[in-house]
Tab-separated table of C-alpha atoms and ligand atoms in Angstrom:
chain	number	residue	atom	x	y	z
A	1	UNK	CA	0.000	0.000	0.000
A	2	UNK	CA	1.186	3.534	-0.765
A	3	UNK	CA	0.542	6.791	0.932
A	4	UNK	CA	0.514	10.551	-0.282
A	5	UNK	CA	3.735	11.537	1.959
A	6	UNK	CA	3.565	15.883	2.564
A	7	UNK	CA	6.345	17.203	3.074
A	8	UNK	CA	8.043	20.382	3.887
A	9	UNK	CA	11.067	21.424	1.817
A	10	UNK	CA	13.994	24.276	1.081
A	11	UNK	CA	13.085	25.746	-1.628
A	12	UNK	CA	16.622	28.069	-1.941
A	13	UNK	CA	19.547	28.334	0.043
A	14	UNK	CA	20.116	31.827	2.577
A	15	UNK	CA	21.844	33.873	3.744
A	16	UNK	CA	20.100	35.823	6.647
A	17	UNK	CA	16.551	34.928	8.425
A	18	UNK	CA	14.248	32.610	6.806
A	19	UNK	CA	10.835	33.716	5.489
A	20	UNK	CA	8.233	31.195	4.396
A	21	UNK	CA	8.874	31.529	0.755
A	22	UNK	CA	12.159	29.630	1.129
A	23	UNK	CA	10.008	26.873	2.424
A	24	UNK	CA	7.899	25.086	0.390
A	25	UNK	CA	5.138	22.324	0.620
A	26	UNK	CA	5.273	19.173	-1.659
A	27	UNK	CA	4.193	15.843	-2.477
A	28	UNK	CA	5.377	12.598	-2.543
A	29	UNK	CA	4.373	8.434	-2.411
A	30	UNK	CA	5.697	6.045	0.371
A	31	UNK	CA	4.935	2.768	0.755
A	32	UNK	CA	4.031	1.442	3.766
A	33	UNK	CA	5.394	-2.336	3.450
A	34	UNK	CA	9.455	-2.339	4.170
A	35	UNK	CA	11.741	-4.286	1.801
A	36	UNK	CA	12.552	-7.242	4.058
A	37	UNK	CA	15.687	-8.060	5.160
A	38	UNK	CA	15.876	-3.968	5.568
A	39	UNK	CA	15.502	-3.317	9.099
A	40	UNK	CA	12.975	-0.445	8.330
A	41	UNK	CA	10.413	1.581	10.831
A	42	UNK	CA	7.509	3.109	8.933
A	43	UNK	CA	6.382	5.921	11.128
A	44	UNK	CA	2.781	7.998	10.952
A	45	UNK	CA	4.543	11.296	12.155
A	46	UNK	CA	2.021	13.206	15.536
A	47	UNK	CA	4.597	15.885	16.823
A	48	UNK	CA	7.302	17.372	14.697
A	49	UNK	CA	10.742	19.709	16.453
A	50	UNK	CA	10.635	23.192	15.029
A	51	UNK	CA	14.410	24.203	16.261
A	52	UNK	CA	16.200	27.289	15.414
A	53	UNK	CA	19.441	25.620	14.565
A	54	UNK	CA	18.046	24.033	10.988
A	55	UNK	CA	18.188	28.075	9.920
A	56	UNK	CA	22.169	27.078	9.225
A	57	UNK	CA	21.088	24.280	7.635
A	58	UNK	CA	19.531	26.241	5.624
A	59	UNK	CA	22.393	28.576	4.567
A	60	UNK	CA	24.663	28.618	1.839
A	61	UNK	CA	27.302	28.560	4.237
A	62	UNK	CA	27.710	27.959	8.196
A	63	UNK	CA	30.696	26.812	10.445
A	64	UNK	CA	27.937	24.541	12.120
A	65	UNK	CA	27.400	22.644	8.487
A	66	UNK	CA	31.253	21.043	8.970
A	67	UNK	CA	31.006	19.973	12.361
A	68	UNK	CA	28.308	17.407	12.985
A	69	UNK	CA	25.977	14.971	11.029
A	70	UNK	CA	22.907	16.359	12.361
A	71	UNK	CA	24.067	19.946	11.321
A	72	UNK	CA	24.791	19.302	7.509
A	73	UNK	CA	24.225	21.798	4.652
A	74	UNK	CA	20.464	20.633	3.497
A	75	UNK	CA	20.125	19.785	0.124
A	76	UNK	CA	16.421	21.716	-1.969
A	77	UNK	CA	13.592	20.207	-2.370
A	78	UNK	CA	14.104	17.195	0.007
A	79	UNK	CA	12.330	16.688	3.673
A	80	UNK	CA	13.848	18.250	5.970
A	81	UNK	CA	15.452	15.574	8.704
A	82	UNK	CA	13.727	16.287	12.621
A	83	UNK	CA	13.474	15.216	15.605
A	84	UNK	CA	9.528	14.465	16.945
A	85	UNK	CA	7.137	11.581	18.115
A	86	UNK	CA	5.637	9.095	16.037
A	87	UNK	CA	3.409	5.488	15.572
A	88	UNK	CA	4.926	2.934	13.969
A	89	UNK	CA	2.415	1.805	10.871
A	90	UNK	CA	4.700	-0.818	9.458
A	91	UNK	CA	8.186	-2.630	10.694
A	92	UNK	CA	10.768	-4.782	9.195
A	93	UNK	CA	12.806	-4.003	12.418
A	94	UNK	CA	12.549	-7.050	15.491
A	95	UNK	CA	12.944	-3.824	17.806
A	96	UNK	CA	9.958	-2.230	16.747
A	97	UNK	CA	6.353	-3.292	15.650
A	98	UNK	CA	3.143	-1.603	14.921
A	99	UNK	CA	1.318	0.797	16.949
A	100	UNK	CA	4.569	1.210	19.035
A	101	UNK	CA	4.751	4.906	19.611
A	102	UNK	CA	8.876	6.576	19.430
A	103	UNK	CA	10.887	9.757	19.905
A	104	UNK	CA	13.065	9.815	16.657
A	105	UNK	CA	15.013	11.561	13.713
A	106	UNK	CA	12.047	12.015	11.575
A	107	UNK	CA	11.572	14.618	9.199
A	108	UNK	CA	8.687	17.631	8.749
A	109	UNK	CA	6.830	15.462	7.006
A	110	UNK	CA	3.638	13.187	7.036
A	111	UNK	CA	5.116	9.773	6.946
A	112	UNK	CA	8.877	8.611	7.528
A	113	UNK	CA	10.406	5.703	6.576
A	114	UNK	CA	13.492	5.313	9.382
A	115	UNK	CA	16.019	3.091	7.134
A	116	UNK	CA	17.460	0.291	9.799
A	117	UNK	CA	16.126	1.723	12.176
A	118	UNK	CA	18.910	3.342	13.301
A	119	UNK	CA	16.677	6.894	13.440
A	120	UNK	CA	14.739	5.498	16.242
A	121	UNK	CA	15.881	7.325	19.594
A	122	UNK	CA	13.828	5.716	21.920
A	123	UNK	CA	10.202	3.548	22.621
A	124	UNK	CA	7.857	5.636	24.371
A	125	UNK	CA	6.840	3.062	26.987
A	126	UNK	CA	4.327	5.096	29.112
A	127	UNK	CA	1.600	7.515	28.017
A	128	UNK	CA	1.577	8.855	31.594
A	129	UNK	CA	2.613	12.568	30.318
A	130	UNK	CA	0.979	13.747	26.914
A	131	UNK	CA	2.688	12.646	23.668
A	132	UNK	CA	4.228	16.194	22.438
A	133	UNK	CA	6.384	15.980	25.853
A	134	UNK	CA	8.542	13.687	24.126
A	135	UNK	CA	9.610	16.450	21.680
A	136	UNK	CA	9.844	19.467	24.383
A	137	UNK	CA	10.038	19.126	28.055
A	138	UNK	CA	11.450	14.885	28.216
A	139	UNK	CA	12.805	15.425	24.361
A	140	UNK	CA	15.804	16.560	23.201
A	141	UNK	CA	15.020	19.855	23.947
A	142	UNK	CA	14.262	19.411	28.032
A	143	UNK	CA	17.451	17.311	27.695
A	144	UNK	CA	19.668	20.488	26.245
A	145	UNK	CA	18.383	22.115	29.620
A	146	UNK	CA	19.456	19.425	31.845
A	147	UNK	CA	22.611	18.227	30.574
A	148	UNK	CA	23.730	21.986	29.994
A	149	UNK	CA	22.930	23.089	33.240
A	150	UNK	CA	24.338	19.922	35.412
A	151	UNK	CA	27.040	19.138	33.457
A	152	UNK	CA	28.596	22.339	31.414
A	153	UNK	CA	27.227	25.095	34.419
A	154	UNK	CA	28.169	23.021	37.291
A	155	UNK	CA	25.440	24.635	39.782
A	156	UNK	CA	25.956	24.890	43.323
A	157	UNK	CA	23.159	26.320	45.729
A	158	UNK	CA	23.423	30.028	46.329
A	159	UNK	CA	24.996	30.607	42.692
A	160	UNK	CA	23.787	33.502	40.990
A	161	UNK	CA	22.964	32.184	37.613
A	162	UNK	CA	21.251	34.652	34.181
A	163	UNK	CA	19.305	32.795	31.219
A	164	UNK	CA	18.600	34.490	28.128
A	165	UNK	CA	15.549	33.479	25.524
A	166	UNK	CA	14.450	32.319	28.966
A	167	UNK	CA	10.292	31.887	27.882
A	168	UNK	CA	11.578	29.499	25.205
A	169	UNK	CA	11.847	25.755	24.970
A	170	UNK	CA	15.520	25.493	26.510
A	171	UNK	CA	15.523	28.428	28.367
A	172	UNK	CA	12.512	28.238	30.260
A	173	UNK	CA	13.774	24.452	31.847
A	174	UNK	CA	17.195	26.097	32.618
A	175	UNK	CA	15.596	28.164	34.860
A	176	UNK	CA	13.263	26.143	36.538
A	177	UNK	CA	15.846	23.396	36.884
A	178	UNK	CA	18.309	26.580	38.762
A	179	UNK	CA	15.394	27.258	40.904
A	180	UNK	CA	14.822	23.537	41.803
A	181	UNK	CA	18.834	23.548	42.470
A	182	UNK	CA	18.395	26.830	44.806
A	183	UNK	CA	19.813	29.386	42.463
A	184	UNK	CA	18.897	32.775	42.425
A	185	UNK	CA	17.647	33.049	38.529
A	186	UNK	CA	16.738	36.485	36.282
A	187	UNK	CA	16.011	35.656	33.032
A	188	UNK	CA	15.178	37.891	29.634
A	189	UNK	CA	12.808	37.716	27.018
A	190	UNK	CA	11.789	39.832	24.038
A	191	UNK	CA	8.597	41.355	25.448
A	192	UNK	CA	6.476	42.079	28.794
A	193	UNK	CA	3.962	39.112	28.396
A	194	UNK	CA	6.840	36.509	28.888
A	195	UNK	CA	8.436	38.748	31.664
A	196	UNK	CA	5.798	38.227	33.280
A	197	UNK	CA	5.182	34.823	32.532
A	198	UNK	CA	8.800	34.438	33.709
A	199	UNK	CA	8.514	35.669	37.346
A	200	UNK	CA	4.557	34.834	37.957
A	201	UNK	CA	4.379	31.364	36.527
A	202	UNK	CA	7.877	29.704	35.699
A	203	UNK	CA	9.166	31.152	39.116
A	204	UNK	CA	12.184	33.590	38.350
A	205	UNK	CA	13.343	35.660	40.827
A	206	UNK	CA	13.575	38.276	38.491
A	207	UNK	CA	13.410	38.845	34.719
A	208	UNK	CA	13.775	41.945	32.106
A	209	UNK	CA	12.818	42.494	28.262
A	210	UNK	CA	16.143	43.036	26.500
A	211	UNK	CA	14.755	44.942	23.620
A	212	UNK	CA	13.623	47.612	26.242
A	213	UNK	CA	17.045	47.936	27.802
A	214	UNK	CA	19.490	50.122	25.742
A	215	UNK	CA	22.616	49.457	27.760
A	216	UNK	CA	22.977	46.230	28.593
A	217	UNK	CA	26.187	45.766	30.655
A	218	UNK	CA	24.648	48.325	32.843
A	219	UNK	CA	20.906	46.397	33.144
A	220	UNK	CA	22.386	43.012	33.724
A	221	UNK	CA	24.446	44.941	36.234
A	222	UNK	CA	21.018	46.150	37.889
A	223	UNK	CA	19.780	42.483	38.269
A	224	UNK	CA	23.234	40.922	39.680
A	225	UNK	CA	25.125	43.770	41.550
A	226	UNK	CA	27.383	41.021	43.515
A	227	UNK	CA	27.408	39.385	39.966
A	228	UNK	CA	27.208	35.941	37.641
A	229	UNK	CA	28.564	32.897	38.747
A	230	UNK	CA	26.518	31.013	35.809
A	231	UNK	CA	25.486	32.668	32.497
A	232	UNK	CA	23.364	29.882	30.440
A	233	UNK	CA	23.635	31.670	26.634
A	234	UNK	CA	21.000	30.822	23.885
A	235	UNK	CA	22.038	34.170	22.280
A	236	UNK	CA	25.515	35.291	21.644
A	237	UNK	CA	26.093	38.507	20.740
A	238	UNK	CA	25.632	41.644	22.973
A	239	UNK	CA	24.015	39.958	25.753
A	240	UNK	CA	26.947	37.578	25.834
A	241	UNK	CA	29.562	40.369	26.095
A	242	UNK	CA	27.195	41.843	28.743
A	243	UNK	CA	27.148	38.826	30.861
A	244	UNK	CA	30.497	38.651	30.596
A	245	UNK	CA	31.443	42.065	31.685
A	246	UNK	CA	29.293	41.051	34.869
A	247	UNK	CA	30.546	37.773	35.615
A	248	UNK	CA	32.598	36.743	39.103
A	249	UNK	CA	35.642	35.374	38.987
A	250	UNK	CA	35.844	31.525	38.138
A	251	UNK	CA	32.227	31.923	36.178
A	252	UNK	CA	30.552	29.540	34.073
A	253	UNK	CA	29.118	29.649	30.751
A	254	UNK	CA	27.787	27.682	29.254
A	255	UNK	CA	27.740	28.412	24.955
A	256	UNK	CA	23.921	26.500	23.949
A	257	UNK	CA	22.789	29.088	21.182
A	258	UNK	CA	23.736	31.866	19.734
A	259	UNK	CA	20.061	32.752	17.883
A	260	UNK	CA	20.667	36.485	17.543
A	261	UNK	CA	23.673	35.699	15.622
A	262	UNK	CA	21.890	33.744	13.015
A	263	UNK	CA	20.220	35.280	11.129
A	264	UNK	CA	22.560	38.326	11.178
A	265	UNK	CA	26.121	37.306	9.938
A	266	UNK	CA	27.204	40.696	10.258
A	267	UNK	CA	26.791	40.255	14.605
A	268	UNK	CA	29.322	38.254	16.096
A	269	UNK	CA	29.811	38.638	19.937
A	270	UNK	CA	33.437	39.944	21.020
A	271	UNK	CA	33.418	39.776	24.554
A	272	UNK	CA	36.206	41.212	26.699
A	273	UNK	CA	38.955	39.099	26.450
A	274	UNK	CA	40.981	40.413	29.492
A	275	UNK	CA	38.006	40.097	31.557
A	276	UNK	CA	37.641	36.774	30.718
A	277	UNK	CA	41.714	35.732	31.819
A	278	UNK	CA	41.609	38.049	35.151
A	279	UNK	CA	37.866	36.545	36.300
A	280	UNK	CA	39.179	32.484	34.930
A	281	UNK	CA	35.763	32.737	33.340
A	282	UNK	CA	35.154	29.125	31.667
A	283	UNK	CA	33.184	29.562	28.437
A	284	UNK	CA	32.271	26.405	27.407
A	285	UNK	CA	30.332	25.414	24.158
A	286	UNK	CA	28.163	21.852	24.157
A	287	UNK	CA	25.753	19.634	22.183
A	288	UNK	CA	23.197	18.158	23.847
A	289	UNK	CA	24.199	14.872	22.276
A	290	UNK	CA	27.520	14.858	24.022
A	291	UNK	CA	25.472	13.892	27.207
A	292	UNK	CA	23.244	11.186	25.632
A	293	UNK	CA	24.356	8.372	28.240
A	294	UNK	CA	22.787	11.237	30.962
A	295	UNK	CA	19.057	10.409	28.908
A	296	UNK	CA	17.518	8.398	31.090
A	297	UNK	CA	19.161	10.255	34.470
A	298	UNK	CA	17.008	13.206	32.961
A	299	UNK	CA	13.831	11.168	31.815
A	300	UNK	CA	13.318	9.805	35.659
A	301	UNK	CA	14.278	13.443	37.218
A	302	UNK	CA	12.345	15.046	35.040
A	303	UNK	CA	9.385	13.034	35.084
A	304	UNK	CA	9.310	12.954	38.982
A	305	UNK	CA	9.384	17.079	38.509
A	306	UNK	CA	6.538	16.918	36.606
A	307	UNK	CA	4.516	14.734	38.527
A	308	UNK	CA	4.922	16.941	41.575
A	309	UNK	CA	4.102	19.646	39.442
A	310	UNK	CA	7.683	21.134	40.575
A	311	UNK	CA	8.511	21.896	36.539
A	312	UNK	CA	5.635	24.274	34.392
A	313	UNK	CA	5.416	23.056	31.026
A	314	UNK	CA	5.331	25.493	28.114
A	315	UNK	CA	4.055	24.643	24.986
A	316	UNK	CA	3.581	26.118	21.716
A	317	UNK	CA	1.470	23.982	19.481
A	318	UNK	CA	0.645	24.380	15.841
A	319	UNK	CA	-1.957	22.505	14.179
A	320	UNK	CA	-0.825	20.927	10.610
A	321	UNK	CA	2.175	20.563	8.277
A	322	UNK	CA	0.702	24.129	6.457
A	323	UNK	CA	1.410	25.927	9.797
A	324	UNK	CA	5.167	24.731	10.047
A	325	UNK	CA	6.913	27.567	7.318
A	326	UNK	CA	5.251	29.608	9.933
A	327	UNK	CA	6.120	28.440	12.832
A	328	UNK	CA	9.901	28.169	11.948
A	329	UNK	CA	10.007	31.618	11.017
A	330	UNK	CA	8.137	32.563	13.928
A	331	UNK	CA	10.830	31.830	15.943
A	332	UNK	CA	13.157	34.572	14.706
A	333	UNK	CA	10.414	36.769	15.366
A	334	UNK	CA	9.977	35.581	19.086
A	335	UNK	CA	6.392	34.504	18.208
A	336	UNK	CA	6.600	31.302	20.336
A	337	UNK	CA	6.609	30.882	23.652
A	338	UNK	CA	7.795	27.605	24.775
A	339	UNK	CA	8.779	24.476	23.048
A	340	UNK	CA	7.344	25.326	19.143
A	341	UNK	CA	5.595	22.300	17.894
A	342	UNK	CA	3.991	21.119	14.346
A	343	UNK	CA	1.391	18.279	15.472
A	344	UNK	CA	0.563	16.733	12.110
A	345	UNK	CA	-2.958	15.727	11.321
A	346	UNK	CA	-3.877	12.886	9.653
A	347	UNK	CA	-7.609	12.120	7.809
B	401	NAP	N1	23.659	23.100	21.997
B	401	NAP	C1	22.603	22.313	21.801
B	401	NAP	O1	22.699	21.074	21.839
B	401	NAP	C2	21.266	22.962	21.542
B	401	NAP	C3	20.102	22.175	21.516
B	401	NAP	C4	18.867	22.840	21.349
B	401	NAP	C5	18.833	24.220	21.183
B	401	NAP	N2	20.010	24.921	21.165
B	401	NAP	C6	20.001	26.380	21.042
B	401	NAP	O2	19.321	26.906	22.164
B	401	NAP	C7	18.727	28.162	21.816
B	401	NAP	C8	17.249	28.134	22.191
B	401	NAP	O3	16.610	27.152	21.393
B	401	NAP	P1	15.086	26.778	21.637
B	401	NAP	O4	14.788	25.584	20.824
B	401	NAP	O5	14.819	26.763	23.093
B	401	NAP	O6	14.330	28.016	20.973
B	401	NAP	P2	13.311	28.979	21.693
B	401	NAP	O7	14.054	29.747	22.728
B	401	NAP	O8	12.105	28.203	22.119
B	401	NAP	O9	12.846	29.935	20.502
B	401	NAP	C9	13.659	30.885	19.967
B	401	NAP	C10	13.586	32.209	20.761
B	401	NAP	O10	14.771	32.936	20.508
B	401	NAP	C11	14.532	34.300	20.707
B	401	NAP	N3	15.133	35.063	19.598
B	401	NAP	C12	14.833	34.991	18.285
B	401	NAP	N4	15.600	35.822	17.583
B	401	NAP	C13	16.415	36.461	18.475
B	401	NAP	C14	17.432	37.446	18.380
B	401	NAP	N5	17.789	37.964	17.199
B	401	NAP	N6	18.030	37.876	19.519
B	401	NAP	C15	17.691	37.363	20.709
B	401	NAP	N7	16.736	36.412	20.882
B	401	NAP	C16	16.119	35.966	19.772
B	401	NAP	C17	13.009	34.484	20.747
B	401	NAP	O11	12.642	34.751	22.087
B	401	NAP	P3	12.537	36.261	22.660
B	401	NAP	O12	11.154	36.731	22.335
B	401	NAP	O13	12.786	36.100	24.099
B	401	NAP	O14	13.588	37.057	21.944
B	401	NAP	C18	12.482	33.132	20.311
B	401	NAP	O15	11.238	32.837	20.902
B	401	NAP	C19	18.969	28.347	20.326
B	401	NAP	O16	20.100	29.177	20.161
B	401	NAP	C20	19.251	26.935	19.851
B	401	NAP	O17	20.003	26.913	18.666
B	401	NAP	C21	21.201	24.318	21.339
C-alpha cells in the first residue's frame, strides 16, 4: 500500500533569516510495506521539532554545516530531517512493531520511513505525560536544559545564575531546573507578556525584556550587583559580552545558542577578552548529544518534577504541516513561547 507523503522542503539556500517563501510544501508516495531483510520503521509522524538551529542548515554557508551529522548543509527540495514523536504503521525491524509509539530523527513530514532503524531514539513506553512531551520538556530539547545546566554550568546552591531566551523551549527548563537547584535566577525575554510569565508562573526571581534595555552591561548589572557565577547563553552577541562584563571570577558559561547571531552574519559577539583571563571565566560550548548516556538520568528526574508539578510546562502547538513555514520563522520573530511544535494531522 502507498501513501501521499507531505512534506516540507527548502526551496533556496540563505543567507540571513528565513521567510516562508524559502520553504515550500510538496508531495510525494511512500509505501508502507518495508523491503525485508531492511531493518525499516515506517512511522505515521504526531509531533514534529521546530528548532532554530536548521536556519544554518539552511544557509549557503555555516561553520555549524562542517562539524556534525545532524548539522549538515540541506540539500532543496528534500524533507527536511527532525526530531519528533511518532506510531509505527509498518516494521521490518525485530525492535519495533506496529502501533509502538517513538521519539526519533524524523523529518517535517507526514510519513517517515526510518532506514534500519537506526533513526529510532527511543520507545515511548508510558503515556503517563501527553505525547508532544517527548519532543519538548522529556525530548531533546528538556534534555539540552538538563545536561547543559548539570554538566557544562556546574550549579551549586546560592549561585547567581542569568538565562537568556528564557520563555523558550531550553531556556525556560534552565531556569526552573536553577530554581529547583536553589539558584537565584533572572532571566530575559523579548517582550512584557513573557516577563511576566517568567517571574509569575515559571518562578524567576527576576526577569527583564532586553529589547527595552538600551545598555545592557549596565541592566544586567542592575539584576546581579554582587554578579554571575553562571550565564546559560542561547544568544551570543551583545548579551553575551554583557554577561560577561558582569561575571565573578571563576564563572561559568555555558555556549547553547547563539540565535541572535543567526540570522545576522554581520553580529558576532566579542566579549572582553581580558576580563575573561583576570575573572578564569570558563566559556564552554556543548551539544546536547555529548550527554546522551545522561538520557535516562534526565527522563526519571524530570518526570518525577513533573509529577509533583515542581517543573511548568510550556508549549507552543501548531496545528498541521501548512502551519510549520510559519512556525519556523516565527521563531526569529519571538512569536513562540515555549517548546514550538507542528502536530501533524492525519484524515
Ligand atoms: N547546543 C545544543 O545542543 C542545543 C540544543 C537545542 C537548542 N540549542 C540552542 O538553544 C537556543 C534556544 O533554542 P530553543 O529551541 O529553546 O528556541 P526557543 O528559545 O524556544 O525559541 C527561539 C527564541 O529565541 C529568541 N530570539 C529569536 N531571535 C532572536 C534574536 N535575534 N536575539 C535574541 N533572541 C532571539 C526568541 O525569544 P525572545 O522573544 O525572548 O527574543 C524566540 O522565541 C537556540 O540558540 C538553539 O540553537 C542548542
Amino acid at each position: 500500500m502507498e501513501v501521499h507523503n507531505r512534506y516540507v522542503s527548502l526551496k533556496n539556500h540563505i543567507n540571513e533569516a528565513p521567510s516562508e517563501s524559502d520553504l515550500e510544501i510538496k508531495t510525494t508516495t511512500l509505501s508502507l510495506e518495508p523491503k525485508e531483510g531492511s531493518g525499516d520503521v515506517i512511522v505515521k509522524n504526531l509531533y514534529l521539532s521546530i528548532d532554530p538551529y536548521q536556519v544554518n542548515r539552511m544557509k549557503f554557508y555555516s561553520s555549524s554545516q562542517e562539524t556534525s551529522s545532524f548539522s549538515q548543509r540541506l540539500p532543496l527540495g528534500q524533507a527536511i530531517d527532525a526530531n519528533g514523536v511518532g506510531e509505527v504503521v509498518a516494521s521490518d525491524n525485530a525492535g519495533y512493531k506496529k502501533g509502538d509509539l517513538v521519539a526519533a530523527l524524523i523529518g517535517w513530514e507526514e510519513y517517515t520511513n526510518i532506514h534500519g532503524g537506526g533513526g529510532v531514539f527511543r520507545k515511548i513506553e508510558s503515556t503517563e505525560f501527553p505525547l508532544s512531551y517527548h519532543v519538548g520538556v522529556l525530548g531533546l530539547s528538556g534534555f539540552t536544559a538538563y545536561a547543559g545546566f548539570q554538566y557544562v554550568c556546574k550549579p551549586k546552591k546560592g549561585d547567581k545564575v542569568f538565562v537568556s531566551t528564557a520563555s523558550g523551549s531550553v531556556g525556560s527548563m534552565v531556569g526552573q531546573y536553577a530554581k529547583l537547584a536553589g539558584c537565584y535566577t533572572v532571566g530575559c525575554a523579548g517582550s512584557k507578556k513573557k516577563v511576566d510569565l517568567l517571574k509569575d508562573k515559571l518562578g524567576f526571581d527576576e526577569a527583564f525584556n532586553y529589547r527595552d534595555e538600551p545598555d545592557l552591561k549596565a541592566t544586567v548589572k542592575r539584576y546581579f550587583p554582587d554578579g554571575i557565577d553562571i550565564y546559560f547563553d542561547n544568544v551570543g552577541g551583545e548579551m553575551l559580552e554583557a554577561a560577561v562584563a558582569n561575571m565573578n571570577v571563576f564563572g561559568r558559561i555555558g555556549v547553547c545558542g547563539a540565535i541572535s547571531e543567526y540570522t545576522d552574519s554581520t553580529k558576532r559577539a566579542a566579549p572582553d577578552t581580558l576580563a575573561i583571563i583576570y575573572k578564569r571565566i570558563t566559556i564552554q560550548g556543548f551539544l546536547a548529544a555529548d550527554y546522551l548516556q545522561s538520557y535516562s538520568e534526565f527522563i526519571k528526574d524530570t518526570s518525577n518534577y513533573l509529577r509533583q508539578g515542581e517543573i511548568h510546562v510550556l508549549e507552543d502547538i501548531s496545528l498541521g504541516l501548512e502551519s510549520l513555514p510559519s512556525a519556523f520563522v516565527g521563531l526569529f520573530r519571538g512569536d513562540n513561547v515555549g517548546k514550538k511544535i507542528v502536530q501533524v494531522i492525519h484524515d
